[in-house]
Coordinates of C-alpha atoms in Angstrom, one line a residue:
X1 CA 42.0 46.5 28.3
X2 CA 39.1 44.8 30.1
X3 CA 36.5 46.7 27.9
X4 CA 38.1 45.6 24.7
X5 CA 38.2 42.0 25.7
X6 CA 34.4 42.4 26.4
X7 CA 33.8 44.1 23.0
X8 CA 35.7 41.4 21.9
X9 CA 34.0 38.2 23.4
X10 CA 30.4 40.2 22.3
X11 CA 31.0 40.0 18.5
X12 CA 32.5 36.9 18.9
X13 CA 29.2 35.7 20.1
X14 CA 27.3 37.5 17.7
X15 CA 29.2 36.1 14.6
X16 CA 28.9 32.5 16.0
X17 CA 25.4 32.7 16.3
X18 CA 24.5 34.5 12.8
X19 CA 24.1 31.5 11.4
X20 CA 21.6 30.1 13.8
X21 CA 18.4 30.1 14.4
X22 CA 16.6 29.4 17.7
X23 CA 13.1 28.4 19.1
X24 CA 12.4 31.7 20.1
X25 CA 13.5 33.3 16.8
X26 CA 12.0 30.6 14.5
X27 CA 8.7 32.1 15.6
X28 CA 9.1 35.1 14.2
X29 CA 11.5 34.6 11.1
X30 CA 11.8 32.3 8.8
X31 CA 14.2 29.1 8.7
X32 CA 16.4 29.8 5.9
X33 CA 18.0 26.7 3.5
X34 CA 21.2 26.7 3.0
X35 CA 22.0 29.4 5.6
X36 CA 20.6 28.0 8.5
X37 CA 20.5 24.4 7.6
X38 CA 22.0 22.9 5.0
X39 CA 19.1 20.5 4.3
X40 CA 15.1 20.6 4.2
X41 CA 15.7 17.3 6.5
X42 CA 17.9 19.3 9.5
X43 CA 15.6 22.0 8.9
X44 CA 12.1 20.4 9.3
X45 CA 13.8 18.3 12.4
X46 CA 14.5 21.7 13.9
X47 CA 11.6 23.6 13.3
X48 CA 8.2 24.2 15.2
X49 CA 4.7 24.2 14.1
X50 CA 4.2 27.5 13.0
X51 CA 7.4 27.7 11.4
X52 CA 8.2 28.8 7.9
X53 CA 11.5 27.3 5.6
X54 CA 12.3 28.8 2.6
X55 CA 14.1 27.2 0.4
X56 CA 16.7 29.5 -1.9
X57 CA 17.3 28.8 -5.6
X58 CA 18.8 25.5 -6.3
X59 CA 18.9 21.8 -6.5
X60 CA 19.3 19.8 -2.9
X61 CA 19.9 16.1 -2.9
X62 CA 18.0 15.1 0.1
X63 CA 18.9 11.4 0.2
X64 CA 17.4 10.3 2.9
X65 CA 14.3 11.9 2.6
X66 CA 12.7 13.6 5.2
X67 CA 9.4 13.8 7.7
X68 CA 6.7 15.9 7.7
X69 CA 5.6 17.4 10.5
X70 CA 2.8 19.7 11.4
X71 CA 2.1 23.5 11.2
X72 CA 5.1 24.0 8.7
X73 CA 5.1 25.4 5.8
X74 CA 7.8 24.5 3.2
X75 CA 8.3 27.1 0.5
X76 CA 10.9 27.3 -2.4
X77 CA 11.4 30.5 -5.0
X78 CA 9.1 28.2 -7.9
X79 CA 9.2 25.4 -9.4
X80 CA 12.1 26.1 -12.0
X81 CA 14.6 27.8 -9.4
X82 CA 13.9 25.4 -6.5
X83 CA 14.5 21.5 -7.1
X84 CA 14.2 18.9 -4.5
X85 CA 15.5 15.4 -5.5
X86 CA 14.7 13.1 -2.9
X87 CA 15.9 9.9 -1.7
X88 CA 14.2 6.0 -2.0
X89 CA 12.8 6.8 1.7
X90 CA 10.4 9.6 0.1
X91 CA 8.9 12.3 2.1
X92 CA 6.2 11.0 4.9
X93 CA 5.3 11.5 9.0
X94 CA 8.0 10.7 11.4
X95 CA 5.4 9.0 13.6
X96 CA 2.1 7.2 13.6
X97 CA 2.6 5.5 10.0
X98 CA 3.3 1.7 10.5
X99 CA 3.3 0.2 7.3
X100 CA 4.3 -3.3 8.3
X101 CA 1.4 -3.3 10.4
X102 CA -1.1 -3.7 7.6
X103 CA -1.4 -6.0 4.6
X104 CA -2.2 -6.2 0.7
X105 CA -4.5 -9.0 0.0
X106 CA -3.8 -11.6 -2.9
X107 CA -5.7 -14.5 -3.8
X108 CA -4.5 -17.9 -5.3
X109 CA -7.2 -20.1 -6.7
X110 CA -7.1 -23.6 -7.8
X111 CA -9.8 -25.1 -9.3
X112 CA -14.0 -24.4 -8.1
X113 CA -15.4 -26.1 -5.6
X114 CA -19.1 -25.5 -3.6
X115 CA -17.3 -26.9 -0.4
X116 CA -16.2 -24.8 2.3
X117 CA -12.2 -24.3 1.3
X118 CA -9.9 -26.1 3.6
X119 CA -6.6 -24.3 4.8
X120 CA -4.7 -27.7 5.4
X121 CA -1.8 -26.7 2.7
X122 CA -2.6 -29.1 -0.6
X123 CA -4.9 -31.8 -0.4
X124 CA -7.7 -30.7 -2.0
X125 CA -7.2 -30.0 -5.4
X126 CA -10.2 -27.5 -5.7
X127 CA -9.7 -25.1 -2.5
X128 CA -8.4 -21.6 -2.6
X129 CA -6.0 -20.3 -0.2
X130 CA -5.7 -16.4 0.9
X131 CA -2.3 -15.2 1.6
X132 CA -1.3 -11.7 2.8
X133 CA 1.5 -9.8 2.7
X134 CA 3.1 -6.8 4.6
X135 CA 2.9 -4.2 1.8
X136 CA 0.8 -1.5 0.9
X137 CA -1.0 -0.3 3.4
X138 CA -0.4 2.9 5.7
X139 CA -2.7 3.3 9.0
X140 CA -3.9 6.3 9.7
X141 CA -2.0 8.1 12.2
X142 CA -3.0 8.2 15.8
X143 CA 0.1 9.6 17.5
X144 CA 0.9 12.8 19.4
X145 CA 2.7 14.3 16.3
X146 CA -0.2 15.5 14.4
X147 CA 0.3 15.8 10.7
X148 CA -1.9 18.7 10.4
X149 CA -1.9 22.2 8.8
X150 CA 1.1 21.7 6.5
X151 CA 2.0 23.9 3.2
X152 CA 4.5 22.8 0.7
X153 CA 4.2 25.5 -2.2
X154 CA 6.7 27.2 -5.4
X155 CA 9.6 24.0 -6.2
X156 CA 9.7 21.2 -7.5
X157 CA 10.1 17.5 -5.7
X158 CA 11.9 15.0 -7.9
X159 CA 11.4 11.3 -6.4
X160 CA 12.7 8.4 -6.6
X161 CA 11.5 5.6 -4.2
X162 CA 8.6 5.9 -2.0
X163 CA 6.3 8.8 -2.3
X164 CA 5.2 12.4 -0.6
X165 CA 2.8 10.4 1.7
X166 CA 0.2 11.5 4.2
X167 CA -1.6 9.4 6.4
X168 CA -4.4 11.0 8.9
X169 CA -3.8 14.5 7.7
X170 CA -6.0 16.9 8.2
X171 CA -5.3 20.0 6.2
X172 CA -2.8 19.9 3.6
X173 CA -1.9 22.4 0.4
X174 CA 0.5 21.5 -2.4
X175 CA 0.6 24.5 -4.5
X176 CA 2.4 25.5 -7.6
X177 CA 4.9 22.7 -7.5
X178 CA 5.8 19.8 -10.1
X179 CA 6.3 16.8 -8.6
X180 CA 7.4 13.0 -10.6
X181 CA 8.7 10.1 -9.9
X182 CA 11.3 7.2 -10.9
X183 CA 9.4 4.9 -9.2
X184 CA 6.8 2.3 -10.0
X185 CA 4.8 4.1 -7.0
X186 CA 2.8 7.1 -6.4
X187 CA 4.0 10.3 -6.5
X188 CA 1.4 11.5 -4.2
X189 CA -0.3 8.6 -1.5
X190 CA -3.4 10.3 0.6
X191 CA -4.9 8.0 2.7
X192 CA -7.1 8.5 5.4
X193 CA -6.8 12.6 5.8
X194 CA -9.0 14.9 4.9
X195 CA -8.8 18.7 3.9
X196 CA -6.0 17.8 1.2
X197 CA -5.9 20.3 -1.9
X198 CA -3.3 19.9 -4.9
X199 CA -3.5 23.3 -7.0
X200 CA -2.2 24.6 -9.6
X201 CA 0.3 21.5 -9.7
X202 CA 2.2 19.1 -12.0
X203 CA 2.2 15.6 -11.7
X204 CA 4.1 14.1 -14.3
X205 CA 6.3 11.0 -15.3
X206 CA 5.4 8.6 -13.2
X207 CA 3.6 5.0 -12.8
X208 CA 0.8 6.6 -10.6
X209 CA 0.2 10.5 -10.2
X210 CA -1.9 10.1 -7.2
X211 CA -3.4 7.2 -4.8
X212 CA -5.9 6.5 -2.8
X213 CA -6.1 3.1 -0.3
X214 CA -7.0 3.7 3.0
X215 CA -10.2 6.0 4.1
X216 CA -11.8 8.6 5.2
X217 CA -10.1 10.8 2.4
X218 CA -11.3 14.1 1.6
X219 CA -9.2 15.3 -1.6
X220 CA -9.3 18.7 -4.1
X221 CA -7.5 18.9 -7.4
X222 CA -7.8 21.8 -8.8
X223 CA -6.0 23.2 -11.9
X224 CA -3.4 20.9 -12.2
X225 CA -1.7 19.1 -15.0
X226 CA -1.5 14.9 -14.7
X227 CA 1.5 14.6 -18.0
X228 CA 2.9 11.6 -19.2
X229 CA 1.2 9.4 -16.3
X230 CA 0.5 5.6 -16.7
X231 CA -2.3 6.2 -14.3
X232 CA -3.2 9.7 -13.0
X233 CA -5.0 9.1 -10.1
X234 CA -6.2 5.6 -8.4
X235 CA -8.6 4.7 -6.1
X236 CA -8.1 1.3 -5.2
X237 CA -10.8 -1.2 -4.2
X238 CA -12.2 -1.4 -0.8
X239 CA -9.3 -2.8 1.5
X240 CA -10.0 -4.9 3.7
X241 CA -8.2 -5.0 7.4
X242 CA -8.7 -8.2 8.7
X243 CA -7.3 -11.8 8.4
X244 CA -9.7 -13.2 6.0
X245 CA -8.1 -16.6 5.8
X246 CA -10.7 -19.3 4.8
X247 CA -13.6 -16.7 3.8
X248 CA -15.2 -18.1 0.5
X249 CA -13.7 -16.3 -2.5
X250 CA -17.1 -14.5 -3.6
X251 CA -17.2 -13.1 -0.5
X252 CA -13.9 -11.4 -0.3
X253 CA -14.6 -10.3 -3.9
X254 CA -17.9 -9.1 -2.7
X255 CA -16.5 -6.6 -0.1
X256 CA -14.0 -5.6 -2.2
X257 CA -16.0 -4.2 -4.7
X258 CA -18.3 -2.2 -2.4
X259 CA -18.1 1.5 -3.3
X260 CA -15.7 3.6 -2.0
X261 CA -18.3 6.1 0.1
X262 CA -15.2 7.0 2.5
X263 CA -13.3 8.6 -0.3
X264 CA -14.0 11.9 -2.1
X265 CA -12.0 13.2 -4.7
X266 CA -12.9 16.5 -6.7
X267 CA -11.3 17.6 -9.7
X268 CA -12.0 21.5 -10.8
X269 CA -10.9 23.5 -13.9
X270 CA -11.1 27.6 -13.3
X271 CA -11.5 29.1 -16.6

């Protein structure tokens, strides 16, 4: 009686735990969506760097998004079986990005003057005011979670808000995947990483296929399709990270036309 309540309890245990997977285990298989998590999001919050998710055939709703981390690689059965429809909250790092910590410049002018411009509201008819606002800009990431080493490769990413964003990456592979957009954003936002390659990709239906704000950026495109894009890819004017309230107008202009040395972009075609 005593052994077969053992027996018992034993594949009782076993049968609970099929459908888990733990630390030690996610080392040497692979994290398996929908049979260990239901979505990419539980799965990347459980996994390890190192780890690989597959992604079976089919189309996941991830609403909220999810966060990249480092040392994963993501990988569906192509881009035709394997459909990922994101969320407004997009796909980005789950630390060290701080977006309302930086600002988009915008300048108001009102008239030319050769004074000095005066910031006391509206009294002079001929000064220019610089206001900023908290959009637009993501700070490369200095925290402990590193978003390095990271392969997301065979589906397709379907988004509808913010963007797949990486922000102090260093080495990053998008391969064989489509990826568009709803949005008026990017579909892809690279800013200061370096060691990014898109190949073999689609980027298609969307305001902006790819852009590029913040340096040091190091990017390869190679073999991919840009369809149906307003703008392929962008490379926005220098930025400039600093309050520059009451700087003469041709001087902000000045620095932001500078030439963007801290960003390289290739593009290659293999016959």
């Amino acid at each position: 009686m005593l052994k077969r309540m053992v027996l018992f309890f034993l594949v009782f245990c076993s049968l609970t735990l099929a459908g888990q997977v733990s630390a030690e285990d996610s080392k040497r298989y692979p994290i398996i969506v929908p049979a260990h998590f239901k979505t990419i999001k539980e799965a990347v919050e459980n996994a390890k760097p190192g780890d690989t998710i597959l992604v079976k055939e089919g189309t996941y709703e991830e609403k909220e998004g999810f966060n990249l981390k480092g040392g994963l690689k993501i990988e569906g059965k192509g881009a035709d079986k394997t459909i990922i429809k994101v969320g407004p909250r997009g796909i980005t790092k789950a630390s060290g990005v701080d977006k309302s910590d930086t600002i988009a410049v915008k300048i108001i002018t009102k008239g030319v003057s050769n004074e000095p411009p005066r910031l006391d509201g509206a009294k002079e008819p001929d000064q220019f005011i610089l206001k900023l606002s908290p959009q637009g800009r993501a700070k490369a990431a200095t925290g402990k979670d590193k978003l390095d080493n990271i392969v997301i490769k065979d589906l397709s990413i379907e988004l509808s808000g913010e963007p797949l964003s990486l922000s102090g990456a260093n080495g990053f592979l998008l391969q064989n995947c489509v990826i568009t957009s709803k949005s008026i954003l990017a579909c892809i936002q690279v800013d200061a990483s370096k060691n990014v390659q898109i190949l073999n990709c689609t980027i298609a239906n969307s305001a902006l296929g790819v852009s590029v704000l913040w340096g040091p950026v190091d990017l390869t495109i190679r073999n991919s399709i840009f369809y149906n894009n307003k703008t392929a890819i962008k490379i926005w004017e220098t930025p400039i990270a600093a309050d520059t309230t009451g700087w003469p107008k041709e001087e902000v202009e000045r620095l932001r036309q500078q030439p963007r040395e801290d960003v390289k972009v290739t593009l290659a075609y293999n016959d």
